[in-house]
Coordinates of C-alpha atoms in Angstrom, one line a residue:
Chain A
X21 CA 9.4 -12.9 15.7
X22 CA 11.4 -16.1 15.1
X23 CA 14.2 -16.2 12.6
X24 CA 12.0 -18.0 10.2
X25 CA 9.3 -15.4 10.4
X26 CA 11.8 -12.7 9.7
X27 CA 13.2 -14.6 6.8
X28 CA 9.7 -14.9 5.5
X29 CA 9.2 -11.2 5.7
X30 CA 12.6 -10.6 3.9
X31 CA 11.6 -13.0 1.1
X32 CA 8.3 -11.4 0.7
X33 CA 9.9 -8.0 0.5
X34 CA 12.4 -9.2 -2.1
X35 CA 9.9 -11.0 -4.2
X36 CA 8.7 -8.4 -6.7
X37 CA 12.3 -7.3 -7.6
X38 CA 13.6 -10.8 -7.6
X39 CA 10.9 -12.4 -9.7
X40 CA 10.8 -9.6 -12.2
X41 CA 14.6 -9.6 -12.6
X42 CA 14.5 -13.4 -13.1
X43 CA 11.7 -13.0 -15.6
X44 CA 13.9 -10.7 -17.7
X45 CA 16.7 -13.3 -17.5
X46 CA 14.6 -16.4 -18.3
X47 CA 11.8 -14.7 -20.4
X48 CA 9.4 -17.3 -18.9
X49 CA 7.1 -16.6 -16.0
X50 CA 7.0 -20.2 -14.8
X51 CA 10.8 -20.6 -14.9
X52 CA 11.2 -17.3 -13.1
X53 CA 8.8 -18.2 -10.4
X54 CA 10.3 -21.7 -9.9
X55 CA 13.8 -20.2 -9.8
X56 CA 12.7 -17.8 -7.1
X57 CA 11.0 -20.6 -5.1
X58 CA 14.3 -22.6 -5.3
X59 CA 16.3 -19.5 -4.2
X60 CA 13.8 -19.1 -1.2
X61 CA 14.3 -22.7 -0.2
X62 CA 18.0 -22.3 -0.2
X63 CA 17.7 -19.0 1.8
X64 CA 15.6 -20.8 4.4
X65 CA 18.3 -23.5 4.6
X66 CA 21.4 -21.3 4.7
X67 CA 20.4 -17.9 6.2
X68 CA 19.7 -19.2 9.7
X69 CA 23.3 -20.7 9.9
X70 CA 25.3 -18.2 7.9
X71 CA 23.3 -15.2 8.7
X72 CA 21.4 -13.2 6.2
X73 CA 23.3 -11.7 3.2
X74 CA 24.0 -8.0 3.1
X75 CA 21.6 -7.7 0.1
X76 CA 18.9 -10.4 0.3
X77 CA 17.4 -9.4 -3.1
X78 CA 20.6 -9.6 -5.0
X79 CA 21.4 -12.9 -3.3
X80 CA 18.0 -14.3 -4.3
X81 CA 18.3 -13.2 -7.9
X82 CA 21.8 -14.6 -8.1
X83 CA 20.9 -18.0 -6.6
X84 CA 17.6 -18.0 -8.5
X85 CA 19.5 -17.5 -11.8
X86 CA 21.8 -20.3 -11.1
X87 CA 19.1 -22.7 -10.0
X88 CA 17.0 -21.8 -13.0
X89 CA 20.0 -22.4 -15.3
X90 CA 20.4 -25.8 -13.6
X91 CA 16.8 -26.7 -14.2
X92 CA 17.0 -25.7 -17.9
X93 CA 20.3 -27.6 -18.2
X94 CA 18.5 -30.7 -16.9
X95 CA 15.6 -30.5 -19.3
X96 CA 17.6 -29.3 -22.3
X97 CA 21.1 -30.9 -22.2
X98 CA 22.4 -29.1 -25.2
X99 CA 21.9 -25.6 -23.9
X100 CA 25.1 -23.7 -23.6
X101 CA 26.2 -23.4 -20.0
X102 CA 26.9 -20.0 -18.4
X103 CA 30.5 -19.2 -17.5
X104 CA 31.6 -21.3 -14.6
X105 CA 33.0 -18.4 -12.7
X106 CA 29.4 -17.0 -12.4
X107 CA 28.4 -20.3 -10.7
X108 CA 31.4 -21.0 -8.5
X109 CA 31.7 -18.8 -5.5
X110 CA 28.6 -17.0 -4.3
X111 CA 30.4 -14.9 -1.7
X112 CA 32.9 -13.4 -4.1
X113 CA 30.3 -12.5 -6.7
X114 CA 27.5 -11.3 -4.5
X115 CA 28.7 -7.8 -4.0
X116 CA 29.5 -7.5 -7.7
X117 CA 26.0 -8.9 -8.6
X118 CA 24.4 -6.4 -6.3
X119 CA 26.1 -3.6 -8.3
X120 CA 25.1 -4.9 -11.6
X121 CA 21.5 -5.7 -10.6
X122 CA 21.0 -2.3 -9.2
X123 CA 19.4 0.7 -10.6
X124 CA 17.6 1.3 -13.8
X125 CA 16.7 -2.3 -14.7
X126 CA 14.7 -2.9 -11.5
X127 CA 12.2 -0.2 -12.4
X128 CA 11.2 -1.4 -15.8
X129 CA 11.4 -5.1 -14.6
X130 CA 8.9 -4.6 -11.9
X131 CA 6.7 -2.4 -14.0
X132 CA 6.7 -5.1 -16.8
X133 CA 5.8 -7.8 -14.3
X134 CA 2.9 -5.8 -13.0
X135 CA 1.9 -4.8 -16.5
X136 CA 1.7 -8.3 -17.9
X137 CA -0.7 -9.1 -15.1
X138 CA -3.0 -6.4 -16.6
X139 CA -3.4 -8.3 -19.8
X140 CA -6.5 -6.8 -21.5
X141 CA -8.0 -10.3 -22.2
X142 CA -8.1 -11.0 -18.5
X143 CA -11.2 -10.0 -16.5
X144 CA -10.4 -7.7 -13.7
X145 CA -10.6 -10.3 -10.9
X146 CA -8.1 -12.5 -12.8
X147 CA -5.7 -9.6 -13.2
X148 CA -6.0 -9.0 -9.5
X149 CA -5.5 -12.6 -8.6
X150 CA -2.5 -12.9 -10.8
X151 CA -0.8 -9.8 -9.5
X152 CA -1.4 -10.9 -5.9
X153 CA 0.0 -14.4 -6.6
X154 CA 3.0 -13.5 -8.8
X155 CA 4.1 -10.1 -7.7
X156 CA 3.0 -9.9 -4.1
X157 CA 3.5 -13.6 -3.5
X158 CA 0.2 -14.0 -1.6
X159 CA -0.5 -17.8 -1.2
X160 CA -3.2 -19.1 -3.5
X161 CA -5.3 -20.3 -0.5
X162 CA -5.3 -16.8 1.0
X163 CA -6.3 -15.2 -2.4
X164 CA -9.1 -17.8 -2.6
X165 CA -10.3 -16.9 0.9
X166 CA -10.3 -13.2 -0.1
X167 CA -12.4 -13.9 -3.2
X168 CA -14.7 -16.4 -1.4
X169 CA -13.9 -19.3 -3.8
X170 CA -12.4 -22.7 -3.2
X171 CA -8.6 -23.0 -3.3
X172 CA -8.8 -25.4 -6.3
X173 CA -11.0 -23.0 -8.2
X174 CA -8.5 -20.1 -7.5
X175 CA -5.6 -22.4 -8.5
X176 CA -7.3 -23.0 -11.8
X177 CA -8.1 -19.4 -12.3
X178 CA -4.5 -18.4 -11.8
X179 CA -3.2 -21.2 -14.0
X180 CA -5.4 -20.1 -16.8
X181 CA -4.5 -16.5 -16.4
X182 CA -0.8 -17.4 -16.4
X183 CA -1.2 -19.3 -19.6
X184 CA -2.9 -16.2 -21.1
X185 CA -0.1 -13.9 -20.1
X186 CA 2.6 -16.4 -21.2
X187 CA 1.5 -15.8 -24.7
X188 CA 1.9 -12.1 -24.0
X189 CA 4.3 -10.3 -26.3
X190 CA 5.2 -7.4 -24.0
X191 CA 8.7 -6.6 -25.2
X192 CA 11.6 -7.0 -22.8
X193 CA 13.5 -3.9 -24.1
X194 CA 13.1 -0.9 -21.8
X195 CA 10.0 1.0 -22.9
X196 CA 10.2 4.5 -24.2
X197 CA 8.8 7.4 -22.0
X198 CA 5.3 7.2 -23.6
X199 CA 5.0 3.4 -23.3
X200 CA 6.3 3.7 -19.7
X201 CA 3.6 6.2 -18.8
X202 CA 0.9 4.0 -20.4
X203 CA 2.1 1.0 -18.4
X204 CA 2.1 3.0 -15.2
X205 CA -1.4 4.1 -15.8
X206 CA -2.7 0.6 -16.5
X207 CA -0.9 -0.8 -13.5
X208 CA -2.3 2.0 -11.3
X209 CA -5.8 1.0 -12.3
X210 CA -5.2 -2.6 -11.4
X211 CA -3.7 -1.7 -8.0
X212 CA -6.7 0.4 -7.2
X213 CA -8.9 -2.6 -8.2
X214 CA -7.0 -4.7 -5.7
X215 CA -7.5 -2.1 -3.0
X216 CA -11.2 -1.7 -3.8
X217 CA -11.7 -5.5 -3.8
X218 CA -10.4 -5.4 -0.2
X219 CA -12.1 -2.2 0.8
X220 CA -15.5 -3.0 -0.4
X221 CA -15.7 -6.3 1.5
X222 CA -13.0 -5.8 4.1
X223 CA -15.3 -4.6 6.8
X224 CA -17.0 -8.0 7.0
X225 CA -14.1 -10.2 5.9
X226 CA -10.5 -10.0 7.3
X227 CA -9.2 -12.1 4.4
X228 CA -10.5 -9.4 2.0
X229 CA -9.2 -6.6 4.2
X230 CA -5.7 -7.9 3.7
X231 CA -6.0 -7.1 0.0
X232 CA -5.9 -3.4 1.1
X233 CA -2.5 -3.9 2.8
X234 CA -1.1 -5.7 -0.3
X235 CA -2.4 -3.0 -2.6
X236 CA -0.7 -0.3 -0.5
X237 CA 2.5 -2.3 -0.3
X238 CA 2.6 -2.7 -4.1
X239 CA 1.8 1.0 -4.6
X240 CA 4.5 2.1 -2.3
X241 CA 6.8 -0.1 -4.3
X242 CA 5.7 1.6 -7.5
X243 CA 6.3 4.9 -5.9
X244 CA 9.8 3.9 -4.9
X245 CA 10.5 3.2 -8.5
X246 CA 8.8 6.4 -9.8
X247 CA 9.3 8.8 -6.9
X248 CA 8.2 11.9 -8.8
X249 CA 4.9 10.7 -10.3
X250 CA 2.2 12.8 -8.7
X251 CA -0.6 10.4 -9.7
X252 CA 1.1 7.5 -8.0
X253 CA 1.5 9.7 -4.9
X254 CA -2.2 10.4 -5.2
X255 CA -3.1 6.8 -5.6
X256 CA -0.9 5.8 -2.6
X257 CA -2.4 8.6 -0.5
X258 CA -6.0 7.7 -1.5
X259 CA -5.5 4.1 -0.4
X260 CA -3.9 5.1 2.9
X261 CA -6.5 7.7 3.7
X262 CA -9.4 5.4 3.0
X263 CA -7.7 2.5 4.8
X264 CA -7.0 4.7 7.8
X265 CA -10.7 4.6 8.6
X266 CA -11.0 0.8 8.5
X267 CA -11.0 0.3 12.3
X268 CA -14.0 2.7 12.6
X269 CA -16.1 1.5 9.6
X270 CA -18.0 -1.2 11.4
X271 CA -19.7 -1.4 14.8
X272 CA -19.6 -4.3 17.3
X273 CA -22.4 -5.9 15.3
X274 CA -20.6 -5.8 12.0
X275 CA -22.9 -2.9 10.8
X276 CA -21.4 -0.2 8.6
X277 CA -20.8 3.0 10.4
X278 CA -21.0 6.0 8.1
X279 CA -18.3 8.6 7.9
X280 CA -20.3 11.1 9.9
X281 CA -20.8 8.7 12.8
X282 CA -17.4 7.1 12.9
X283 CA -15.2 7.4 16.0
X284 CA -12.4 9.3 14.5
X285 CA -10.0 8.5 17.4
X286 CA -10.0 5.0 15.9
X287 CA -8.6 6.2 12.6
X288 CA -5.0 5.2 12.0
X289 CA -2.9 8.4 12.5
X290 CA 0.3 7.1 10.9
X291 CA -1.6 6.2 7.7
X292 CA -3.3 9.6 7.7
X293 CA 0.1 11.3 8.2
X294 CA 1.6 9.4 5.3
X295 CA -1.4 10.1 3.1
X296 CA -1.5 13.8 3.9
X297 CA 2.3 14.1 3.2
X298 CA 1.8 12.4 -0.1
X299 CA -1.1 14.7 -1.1
X300 CA 1.0 17.7 -0.3
X301 CA 3.9 16.3 -2.3
X302 CA 1.7 15.7 -5.3
X303 CA 0.1 19.1 -5.2
X304 CA 3.5 20.7 -5.5
X305 CA 3.8 19.3 -9.0
X306 CA 0.8 21.3 -10.2
X307 CA -0.5 18.5 -12.5
X308 CA -3.8 17.5 -11.0
X309 CA -5.1 14.0 -11.9
X310 CA -8.0 11.8 -10.8
X311 CA -6.2 10.0 -8.0
X312 CA -4.7 13.2 -6.6
X313 CA -8.1 14.9 -6.4
X314 CA -9.8 11.8 -4.9
X315 CA -6.9 11.7 -2.3
X316 CA -7.4 15.5 -1.7
X317 CA -11.1 14.8 -0.9
X318 CA -10.2 12.0 1.4
X319 CA -7.6 14.3 3.0
X320 CA -10.4 16.8 3.8
X321 CA -12.1 14.2 5.9
X322 CA -8.9 13.1 7.5
X323 CA -8.1 16.6 8.5
X324 CA -11.4 17.1 10.3
X325 CA -11.0 15.9 13.8
X326 CA -14.8 15.9 14.2
X327 CA -17.4 15.3 11.5
X328 CA -18.9 18.8 12.1
X329 CA -15.5 20.3 11.2
X330 CA -15.5 18.9 7.7
X331 CA -15.0 21.6 5.0
X332 CA -17.9 20.4 2.7
X333 CA -17.5 23.5 0.4
X334 CA -13.9 22.5 -0.3
X335 CA -15.0 18.9 -1.0
X336 CA -17.7 20.2 -3.3
X337 CA -15.0 22.2 -5.2
X338 CA -12.8 19.2 -5.4
X339 CA -15.6 17.1 -6.8
X340 CA -16.2 19.7 -9.4
X341 CA -12.6 19.4 -10.5
X342 CA -13.0 15.6 -10.6
X343 CA -16.1 16.0 -12.7
X344 CA -14.0 17.8 -15.3
X345 CA -11.1 15.3 -15.2
X346 CA -13.3 12.3 -15.2
X347 CA -16.9 13.0 -15.9
X348 CA -19.2 10.3 -14.4
X349 CA -22.6 10.2 -12.8
X350 CA -21.2 8.4 -9.8
X351 CA -18.9 11.4 -9.1
X352 CA -21.8 13.8 -9.4
X353 CA -23.7 11.6 -7.0
X354 CA -20.8 11.9 -4.5
X355 CA -20.7 15.6 -5.1
X356 CA -24.3 15.8 -4.2
X357 CA -23.5 14.5 -0.7
X358 CA -21.1 17.4 -0.3
X359 CA -23.7 19.8 -1.7
X360 CA -26.3 18.6 0.7
X361 CA -24.0 19.4 3.6
X362 CA -22.9 22.8 2.4
X363 CA -26.0 24.0 0.5
X364 CA -28.8 21.8 1.8
X365 CA -30.8 18.7 0.6
X366 CA -32.9 20.5 -2.0
X367 CA -29.8 21.7 -3.9
X368 CA -28.4 18.1 -3.8
X369 CA -31.6 16.6 -4.9
X370 CA -31.7 18.9 -7.9
X371 CA -28.1 18.0 -8.7
X372 CA -28.9 14.2 -8.9
X373 CA -32.3 14.4 -10.6
X374 CA -30.8 14.2 -14.1
X375 CA -28.9 11.0 -13.1
X376 CA -32.0 8.9 -12.4
X377 CA -31.9 7.0 -15.6
X378 CA -28.2 6.3 -15.6
X379 CA -28.0 5.3 -12.0
X380 CA -31.3 3.5 -11.7
X381 CA -29.6 0.2 -10.9
X382 CA -27.1 1.7 -8.5
X383 CA -27.5 1.0 -4.8
X384 CA -25.9 4.2 -3.6
X385 CA -28.0 6.4 -5.9
X386 CA -31.2 5.3 -4.2
X387 CA -29.6 5.3 -0.7
X388 CA -28.5 8.9 -1.2
X389 CA -31.7 10.0 -2.8
X390 CA -33.7 8.4 0.0
X391 CA -31.6 10.2 2.6
X392 CA -32.1 13.6 0.9
X393 CA -35.9 13.0 0.6
X394 CA -36.0 12.0 4.3
X395 CA -34.2 15.2 5.2
X396 CA -36.8 17.2 3.2
X397 CA -39.6 15.4 5.1
X398 CA -40.9 13.5 2.1
X399 CA -41.4 10.2 4.0
X400 CA -43.3 8.3 1.3
X401 CA -40.8 9.0 -1.5
X402 CA -38.0 8.3 0.9
X403 CA -39.4 4.9 1.7
X404 CA -39.7 4.0 -2.0
X405 CA -36.1 5.0 -2.6
X406 CA -34.8 3.1 0.5
X407 CA -36.7 0.0 -0.6
X408 CA -35.2 0.2 -4.1
X409 CA -31.7 0.6 -2.4
X410 CA -32.3 -2.5 -0.3
X411 CA -33.2 -4.5 -3.4
X412 CA -29.9 -3.4 -5.0
X413 CA -27.7 -3.8 -1.9
X414 CA -24.3 -5.5 -2.5
X415 CA -24.0 -6.9 1.0
X416 CA -26.2 -7.7 4.0
X417 CA -24.4 -4.9 5.8
X418 CA -25.5 -2.3 3.2
X419 CA -29.0 -3.6 3.3
X420 CA -29.1 -3.5 7.1
X421 CA -27.8 0.1 7.1
X422 CA -30.6 1.2 4.8
X423 CA -33.1 -0.6 7.0
X424 CA -32.2 1.5 10.0
X425 CA -33.2 4.6 7.9
X426 CA -36.5 2.8 7.1
X427 CA -37.0 2.1 10.8
X428 CA -36.4 5.8 11.5
X429 CA -39.1 6.6 8.9
X430 CA -41.6 4.2 10.6
X431 CA -40.9 5.7 14.0
X432 CA -43.6 8.1 15.4
X433 CA -43.3 11.0 13.0
X434 CA -41.1 13.7 14.6
X435 CA -40.3 16.6 12.4
X436 CA -36.7 16.5 11.2
X437 CA -35.0 19.5 13.0
X438 CA -32.7 19.9 10.0
X439 CA -35.7 20.3 7.7
X440 CA -37.2 22.9 10.0
X441 CA -34.0 24.9 10.2
X442 CA -33.8 25.2 6.5
Chain B
X70 CA 26.9 12.2 27.1
X71 CA 23.8 12.0 24.9
X72 CA 23.7 9.6 22.0
X73 CA 21.4 9.6 19.0
X74 CA 20.8 6.0 18.0
X75 CA 19.9 6.1 14.3
X76 CA 18.1 3.0 13.1
X77 CA 18.6 1.6 9.6
X78 CA 16.8 -1.3 8.0
X79 CA 15.1 -2.5 4.7
X80 CA 11.8 -0.6 4.9
X81 CA 10.2 -3.1 2.5
X82 CA 11.0 -6.0 4.8
X83 CA 9.7 -4.1 7.8
X84 CA 6.5 -3.1 5.8
X85 CA 5.8 -6.8 5.0
X86 CA 5.6 -7.7 8.7
X87 CA 2.1 -8.6 9.7
X88 CA 0.3 -6.4 12.2
X89 CA 0.8 -9.0 14.9
X90 CA 4.5 -9.2 14.1
X91 CA 4.8 -5.4 14.1
X92 CA 2.9 -5.1 17.4
X93 CA 5.0 -7.8 19.0
X94 CA 8.2 -6.0 17.9
X95 CA 6.9 -2.7 19.2
X96 CA 6.1 -4.3 22.5
X97 CA 9.6 -5.7 22.9
X98 CA 11.1 -2.3 21.9
X99 CA 8.9 -0.6 24.4
X100 CA 10.3 -2.8 27.1
X101 CA 13.9 -1.9 26.2
X102 CA 12.9 1.8 26.3
X103 CA 11.1 1.3 29.6
X104 CA 14.3 0.0 31.2
X105 CA 16.2 3.0 30.0
X106 CA 13.4 5.4 31.0
X107 CA 13.4 3.9 34.5
X108 CA 17.1 5.1 34.8
X109 CA 16.0 8.5 33.6
X110 CA 18.1 8.2 30.5
X111 CA 15.5 7.9 27.8
X112 CA 15.1 10.9 25.5
X113 CA 12.7 11.4 22.4
X114 CA 12.0 8.4 20.2
X115 CA 10.6 8.5 16.7
X116 CA 9.6 6.0 14.1
X117 CA 9.5 7.4 10.6
X118 CA 7.0 6.8 7.8
X119 CA 8.2 5.2 4.6
X120 CA 10.7 7.1 2.4
X121 CA 8.1 7.3 -0.3
X122 CA 6.4 10.0 1.9
X123 CA 9.7 11.9 2.2
X124 CA 10.8 15.1 0.5
X125 CA 14.3 16.3 0.3
X126 CA 15.4 19.9 0.2
X127 CA 18.7 20.2 -1.6
X128 CA 20.7 23.4 -1.2
X129 CA 23.2 24.3 -3.8
X130 CA 25.2 27.4 -4.7
X131 CA 22.3 28.7 -6.8
X132 CA 19.5 28.1 -4.3
X133 CA 17.3 25.3 -2.9
X134 CA 15.5 22.6 -4.8
X135 CA 12.7 20.4 -3.5
X136 CA 13.1 16.7 -4.6
X137 CA 10.6 13.9 -4.1
X138 CA 11.9 11.0 -2.0
X139 CA 14.6 10.4 0.5
X140 CA 18.0 12.0 0.7
X141 CA 19.8 8.9 -0.4
X142 CA 18.7 5.8 -2.2
X143 CA 20.2 3.0 -0.2
X144 CA 19.5 -0.7 0.5
X145 CA 18.7 0.2 4.1
X146 CA 16.7 3.2 5.0
X147 CA 16.7 5.5 8.0
X148 CA 13.6 4.3 9.8
X149 CA 13.8 6.0 13.2
X150 CA 15.9 7.2 16.0
X151 CA 16.3 7.3 19.8
X152 CA 18.0 9.9 22.0
X153 CA 19.5 8.4 25.1
X154 CA 21.8 9.5 27.9
X155 CA 24.8 7.1 28.1
X156 CA 27.8 7.6 30.4
X157 CA 30.0 5.6 28.1
X158 CA 30.0 4.4 24.5
X159 CA 29.7 0.9 26.0
X160 CA 26.4 1.8 27.6
X161 CA 25.1 3.2 24.4
X162 CA 26.2 0.1 22.6
X163 CA 24.5 -2.1 25.2
X164 CA 21.2 -0.2 24.6
X165 CA 21.5 -0.6 20.8
X166 CA 22.2 -4.3 21.3
X167 CA 19.0 -4.6 23.3
X168 CA 17.2 -2.9 20.5
X169 CA 18.8 -5.2 18.0
X170 CA 17.7 -8.2 19.9
X171 CA 14.1 -6.9 20.2
X172 CA 14.1 -6.1 16.5
X173 CA 14.0 -9.1 14.2
X174 CA 16.2 -9.6 11.1
X175 CA 19.0 -7.5 9.9
X176 CA 19.6 -3.8 10.1
X177 CA 22.1 -1.3 11.6
X178 CA 22.3 1.2 14.4
X179 CA 24.5 4.2 14.1
X180 CA 25.5 5.6 17.5
X181 CA 26.1 9.3 17.1
X182 CA 27.1 11.6 20.0
X183 CA 24.7 14.5 20.3
X184 CA 26.1 18.0 20.1
X185 CA 23.1 20.2 20.7
X186 CA 19.8 19.0 22.1
X187 CA 16.6 21.1 22.4
X188 CA 13.8 19.0 23.9
X189 CA 11.0 21.2 22.4
X190 CA 7.5 19.8 22.7
X191 CA 4.9 19.8 20.0
X192 CA 1.4 20.8 20.9
X193 CA -1.0 17.9 21.6
X194 CA -3.6 17.0 19.0
X195 CA -1.4 16.9 16.0
X196 CA 0.8 14.2 14.4
X197 CA 1.2 10.5 14.9
X198 CA 0.4 8.6 18.1

């Protein structure tokens, strides 16, 4: 890595803390961002010669504050100037700044910055775009590629979203414990949206896949700030455990490979280790939540070195807990997959029968139902369900996957050994 | 004498490397290790997962307490370690310098002489690659 590439990584790492601290200081998102940009330019100019500062984040906040003050001074001549000693000698003040910028403030600063991106007036994809741009610092062109829109369109989307949040009245005082929890919950949802945006399309699109990495990075950051929050541990673990399978999710032709058929040696072991450690940490708190349970389910898969070794009964039990915490037909549908493995396709089919109305427009419902009917030897009904699934497919890969099932149905009728065994 | 080379760096900066940058760095570090291994002086090496995955057991007069997170909140985190055989401190420093060159950016290496060393092995099939 060249010096410049390393500086880029350091700037990216410092960005969430620096921009959110500058936002507290300037109370204006645009000014805070511009100040950070200016600080970055100075870093690129001076760090290669003088060497990087001991605390790059504190350096960037300090320089950003000064440059922002300069900018405000230029536009509004009558603004009172800050004390000259703050502006005079960077080296003397840097250590002192680092002390003062440290600690408590960071936590609420970053949470606030993430929280204002979750403005309720903004549609989910704008919240995501804004958080990626402002907090994670992902270039607009890259976000545009991930969302399959033109850069100019994404630029406009972000500008509009920024104008919306500029009118936001999120107070700058530290939130109380209840408000902090609410913010944390809202931000967690948004981060999971970022992840899902990447995960749902990442198998076909490397630009989208990168969103998964950004989501994990931001969630780890949140966990650094709130190290004892089991749901944030759960969220981080869930992302890591799902993302660990990415290298095995598509075959050489870009077709989706289902969990059962994935080459588990391709799964990322470090991600699994991190995810499993986080699940274990969360469980110790004894306060189950949706992300923790979903992570625990993903952990069951991660622990099975071979698909046959999966503890489907345990997964069924975890889904039952999830149904209580967060009742939803989609969760019951997922549970049905576990039930089909542990108790057979007939039990699973009975479980999803009541969902037919609610999930009639849901791709996965018809895909799962078709699979269960196929296992039970009901080829005609299976074909109808698979055709419905293809009509509702969200991507060519999904449709192609269902077609392979249809092809299997059309093949010379061999009795399904699983159906006979039952 | 054996030295433990303890590596400290800003984990957020390291985590923001691209996969290509990370792979390139690991390849350079592997070469540095290879040179040491060729001399029969390379011991165990570990790269640690982020501190967010860490748990700390704190012992006090009244008992033990399990705390989420790393032992210390610092600007630079303990990210990994090497154990090497070095005849002199200079040799250990030379090895750490090679690591520093292979590793981009800032960071620090603490060279700590080893008192006891048990090269136990962990059964295959578990843990990171």
